[in-house]
Structures are given as C-alpha cells and as structure tokens.
Amino acid sequence: MEIPPDDGYTWRKYGQKDILDSRFPRSYYRCTHKNYYGCEAKKQVQRLDDDPCTLEVTYCGSHTCKTSPTPIRIPSLARSPIGKDENDDTNCHGHPQAAPTTTPFTSIQLGNWFEGSSRQEGQTQSGRDVDYCPVAELADAMFSSGSSGSIMDAMYLPRPGN
DNA sequence: AGAATTTGACCCCC
DNA sequence: GGGGGTCAAATTCT
C-alpha cells in the first residue's frame, strides 16, 4: 500500500480496481467517519503509467466532517470551500442527480512528495497525526488558484530526475 | 476487540 | 458484455 497524500482527513480504502487506462490499479478512499458525519468526500488514488512515481489523487464530493473529528490542523481545506458556496452537491459521476454545474473534481499529481519529507523512522502508517506533509499546502495552493479551471496550472510535479 | 485494509463479487452505465 | 465503482466479508494490525 502506497502512502496517499493526506489532506488533513482520514481516509479509509473501500476498494481497488485495475483500470485499462493505467497499468496500475486505482485505489478508492472514503472519509473514515463518513458513516458518522455523512461526509461524502471521496478520493481516488491512481499511479500514472507515465510516471509511476506520481500519484494522481482525484477528490470527489465535499468534506462535511472538516475540522471536527481528527485533531488535524489544516487551515487550508478547513476554511471556506472551493470559492463557491453551492458546492453542496457532492456528486462527481452523477448517480442520484447530475451536477454538471460544478465538477467537484480535483486532480493533483504528487511525485515523491514523501521522499525525505517526514520519513524518519520505519513506520509509515502511524505517522498520520501531527507530522503531516506539505501536501495540504500544495492542495491549498491549487484550491485557491484553480477553483474551476486552471487546476492543472497549479500542478505539482517534482520530477525526481527520472 | 476494534478499526483498517485487502480481495472478490455485484451493480450501474455505456 | 466491458469498464468502472461500491459494498461486503475475511484477515490482519494496533
């Protein structure tokens, strides 16, 4: 299991499928307390066949459980939404009702963001408390910059010299 | 024991 | 029927 960029929330993997578009399987994540807070926020993590070191995380829905449960300190996604307020549809593929007004999709590509960041010991699962990566900041950057269009403009591709 | 993760099966849409 | 996505059950870890 790879270490998907933590945006300040806890995600619980609910599925993994191998898609034809990529040579790598796509992982599906949901909010850990979705059943408690009704957080419809979802996250898809897929490795790019072009850059196996790059993880493309696609966010779907909105976080309704933000700044409540987890002791996270994320001033980025914790504040106002994507610059809109009618983003309450929490739909991305259109199951209940279509919401083509605002596609709540956010594709950010993370390279070896974890390389030499906070990996000091050997455990990569227990370190999800306070010692989080700058991914949240980069997410904030794109959230503040590209709300509905120039998301790809704020893409974060480190390219570790590959 | 509880929670999270993994894998498979099932369902929905094209 | 194929592809994609989600849920459920089992297993493993904390």
GROMACS .gro file of C-alpha atoms (C1' of nucleotides) in nm:
model
  190
    1MET     CA    1   0.000   0.000   0.000
    2GLU     CA    2   0.138   0.335  -0.101
    3ILE     CA    3   0.106   0.642   0.112
    4PRO     CA    4  -0.158   0.869  -0.039
    5PRO     CA    5  -0.114   1.242   0.036
    6ASP     CA    6  -0.305   1.318   0.350
    7ASP     CA    7  -0.510   1.632   0.302
    8GLY     CA    8  -0.579   1.656   0.670
    9TYR     CA    9  -0.854   1.399   0.679
   10THR     CA   10  -0.860   1.029   0.745
   11TRP     CA   11  -0.938   0.808   0.450
   12ARG     CA   12  -1.050   0.450   0.456
   13LYS     CA   13  -0.981   0.246   0.147
   14TYR     CA   14  -1.300   0.083   0.027
   15GLY     CA   15  -1.187  -0.062  -0.299
   16GLN     CA   16  -0.923  -0.108  -0.558
   17LYS     CA   17  -0.966  -0.179  -0.925
   18ASP     CA   18  -0.736  -0.227  -1.216
   19ILE     CA   19  -0.830   0.007  -1.495
   20LEU     CA   20  -0.741  -0.016  -1.859
   21ASP     CA   21  -0.634   0.343  -1.870
   22SER     CA   22  -0.343   0.269  -1.646
   23ARG     CA   23  -0.117  -0.023  -1.591
   24PHE     CA   24  -0.159   0.037  -1.221
   25PRO     CA   25  -0.467  -0.028  -1.009
   26ARG     CA   26  -0.673   0.262  -0.882
   27SER     CA   27  -0.747   0.289  -0.512
   28TYR     CA   28  -1.073   0.426  -0.380
   29TYR     CA   29  -1.089   0.607  -0.050
   30ARG     CA   30  -1.374   0.738   0.158
   31CYS     CA   31  -1.392   0.952   0.465
   32THR     CA   32  -1.325   0.741   0.774
   33HIS     CA   33  -1.621   0.886   0.959
   34LYS     CA   34  -1.844   0.909   0.655
   35ASN     CA   35  -2.091   0.694   0.841
   36TYR     CA   36  -2.096   0.936   1.130
   37TYR     CA   37  -2.063   1.278   0.979
   38GLY     CA   38  -2.211   1.191   0.644
   39CYS     CA   39  -1.901   1.312   0.475
   40GLU     CA   40  -1.946   1.222   0.111
   41ALA     CA   41  -1.591   1.316   0.031
   42LYS     CA   42  -1.414   1.057  -0.176
   43LYS     CA   43  -1.064   1.024  -0.306
   44GLN     CA   44  -0.919   0.824  -0.591
   45VAL     CA   45  -0.551   0.748  -0.596
   46GLN     CA   46  -0.406   0.628  -0.920
   47ARG     CA   47  -0.047   0.591  -1.024
   48LEU     CA   48   0.033   0.732  -1.365
   49ASP     CA   49   0.171   0.486  -1.613
   50ASP     CA   50   0.372   0.774  -1.748
   51ASP     CA   51   0.519   0.847  -1.409
   52PRO     CA   52   0.497   0.550  -1.172
   53CYS     CA   53   0.636   0.776  -0.903
   54THR     CA   54   0.350   1.018  -0.950
   55LEU     CA   55   0.023   0.967  -0.769
   56GLU     CA   56  -0.284   1.130  -0.916
   57VAL     CA   57  -0.540   1.186  -0.645
   58THR     CA   58  -0.888   1.283  -0.758
   59TYR     CA   59  -1.116   1.433  -0.497
   60CYS     CA   60  -1.490   1.387  -0.528
   61GLY     CA   61  -1.755   1.549  -0.314
   62SER     CA   62  -1.713   1.788  -0.027
   63HIS     CA   63  -1.581   1.746   0.323
   64THR     CA   64  -1.860   1.786   0.574
   65CYS     CA   65  -1.656   1.644   0.859
   66LYS     CA   66  -1.381   1.904   0.830
   67THR     CA   67  -1.218   2.047   1.140
   68SER     CA   68  -1.420   1.839   1.381
   69PRO     CA   69  -1.310   1.482   1.449
   70THR     CA   70  -0.947   1.434   1.363
   71PRO     CA   71  -0.701   1.652   1.557
   72ILE     CA   72  -0.564   1.783   1.232
   73ARG     CA   73  -0.454   2.139   1.187
   74ILE     CA   74  -0.525   2.216   0.828
   75PRO     CA   75  -0.604   2.584   0.775
   76SER     CA   76  -0.627   2.522   0.404
   77LEU     CA   77  -0.915   2.291   0.329
   78ALA     CA   78  -1.068   2.365   0.665
   79ARG     CA   79  -1.183   2.710   0.564
   80SER     CA   80  -1.434   2.808   0.300
   81PRO     CA   81  -1.497   2.572   0.010
   82ILE     CA   82  -1.357   2.593  -0.340
   83GLY     CA   83  -1.451   2.955  -0.368
   84LYS     CA   84  -1.815   2.870  -0.414
   85ASP     CA   85  -2.096   2.801  -0.177
   86GLU     CA   86  -2.333   2.599  -0.391
   87ASN     CA   87  -2.086   2.316  -0.391
   88ASP     CA   88  -2.309   2.103  -0.181
   89ASP     CA   89  -2.391   1.850  -0.449
   90THR     CA   90  -2.118   1.608  -0.352
   91ASN     CA   91  -2.164   1.438  -0.686
   92CYS     CA   92  -1.894   1.367  -0.935
   93HIS     CA   93  -2.021   1.098  -1.164
   94GLY     CA   94  -2.390   1.161  -1.133
   95HIS     CA   95  -2.564   0.879  -0.954
   96PRO     CA   96  -2.852   1.037  -0.763
   97GLN     CA   97  -2.870   1.358  -0.957
   98ALA     CA   98  -2.635   1.513  -1.207
   99ALA     CA   99  -2.440   1.819  -1.101
  100PRO     CA  100  -2.261   1.944  -1.412
  101THR     CA  101  -2.263   2.293  -1.266
  102THR     CA  102  -1.953   2.244  -1.061
  103THR     CA  103  -1.746   1.938  -1.117
  104PRO     CA  104  -1.608   1.870  -0.768
  105PHE     CA  105  -1.305   1.702  -0.909
  106THR     CA  106  -0.955   1.787  -0.814
  107SER     CA  107  -0.671   1.610  -0.979
  108ILE     CA  108  -0.341   1.671  -0.816
  109GLN     CA  109  -0.035   1.478  -0.904
  110LEU     CA  110   0.208   1.401  -0.630
  111GLY     CA  111   0.553   1.280  -0.710
  112ASN     CA  112   0.791   1.157  -0.448
  113TRP     CA  113   0.649   1.407  -0.202
  114PHE     CA  114   0.737   1.169   0.075
  115GLU     CA  115   1.099   1.141  -0.027
  116GLY     CA  116   1.298   1.298   0.254
  117SER     CA  117   0.994   1.472   0.394
  118SER     CA  118   0.883   1.310   0.713
  119ARG     CA  119   1.003   0.958   0.676
  120GLN     CA  120   1.249   0.932   0.955
  121GLU     CA  121   1.166   0.601   1.112
  122GLY     CA  122   1.026   0.288   0.957
  123GLN     CA  123   0.655   0.315   1.021
  124THR     CA  124   0.462   0.491   0.751
  125GLN     CA  125   0.116   0.431   0.888
  126SER     CA  126   0.136   0.556   1.242
  127GLY     CA  127   0.278   0.889   1.138
  128ARG     CA  128  -0.056   1.036   1.043
  129ASP     CA  129  -0.120   1.251   1.341
  130VAL     CA  130   0.065   1.576   1.354
  131ASP     CA  131   0.362   1.506   1.138
  132TYR     CA  132   0.191   1.557   0.806
  133CYS     CA  133   0.338   1.656   0.474
  134PRO     CA  134   0.317   1.988   0.290
  135VAL     CA  135   0.066   1.829   0.058
  136ALA     CA  136  -0.207   2.022   0.233
  137GLU     CA  137  -0.034   2.343   0.144
  138LEU     CA  138   0.000   2.246  -0.217
  139ALA     CA  139  -0.361   2.144  -0.214
  140ASP     CA  140  -0.447   2.483  -0.075
  141ALA     CA  141  -0.242   2.643  -0.347
  142MET     CA  142  -0.440   2.474  -0.616
  143PHE     CA  143  -0.765   2.517  -0.435
  144SER     CA  144  -0.707   2.888  -0.406
  145SER     CA  145  -0.562   2.922  -0.752
  146GLY     CA  146  -0.754   2.687  -0.970
  147SER     CA  147  -1.104   2.654  -0.842
  148SER     CA  148  -1.282   2.580  -1.164
  149GLY     CA  149  -1.041   2.567  -1.449
  150SER     CA  150  -0.674   2.630  -1.401
  151ILE     CA  151  -0.628   2.346  -1.159
  152MET     CA  152  -0.375   2.183  -1.383
  153ASP     CA  153  -0.189   2.508  -1.390
  154ALA     CA  154  -0.101   2.472  -1.026
  155MET     CA  155   0.002   2.115  -1.065
  156TYR     CA  156   0.280   1.992  -0.851
  157LEU     CA  157   0.523   1.778  -1.046
  158PRO     CA  158   0.858   1.750  -0.866
  159ARG     CA  159   1.005   1.505  -1.113
  160PRO     CA  160   1.284   1.347  -0.905
  161GLY     CA  161   1.512   1.349  -1.204
  162ASN     CA  162   1.366   1.046  -1.362
  163DA     C1'  163  -1.193  -0.611   2.047
  164DG     C1'  164  -1.200  -0.255   1.729
  165DA     C1'  165  -1.069  -0.049   1.316
  166DA     C1'  166  -0.848  -0.054   0.882
  167DT     C1'  167  -0.702  -0.296   0.479
  168DT     C1'  168  -0.742  -0.645   0.112
  169DT     C1'  169  -0.988  -0.912  -0.243
  170DG     C1'  170  -1.393  -1.060  -0.467
  171DA     C1'  171  -1.845  -1.014  -0.615
  172DC     C1'  172  -2.222  -0.733  -0.761
  173DC     C1'  173  -2.434  -0.336  -0.961
  174DC     C1'  174  -2.472   0.054  -1.283
  175DC     C1'  175  -2.373   0.278  -1.717
  176DC     C1'  176  -2.228   0.276  -2.195
  177DG     C1'  177  -2.052  -0.756  -2.242
  178DG     C1'  178  -1.691  -0.445  -2.076
  179DG     C1'  179  -1.535  -0.098  -1.764
  180DG     C1'  180  -1.575   0.144  -1.355
  181DG     C1'  181  -1.728   0.197  -0.897
  182DT     C1'  182  -1.907   0.044  -0.444
  183DC     C1'  183  -2.006  -0.272  -0.073
  184DA     C1'  184  -1.947  -0.674   0.190
  185DA     C1'  185  -1.679  -1.038   0.412
  186DA     C1'  186  -1.243  -1.202   0.571
  187DT     C1'  187  -0.798  -1.108   0.753
  188DT     C1'  188  -0.453  -0.851   0.989
  189DC     C1'  189  -0.276  -0.496   1.275
  190DT     C1'  190  -0.294  -0.191   1.663
   0.00000   0.00000   0.00000
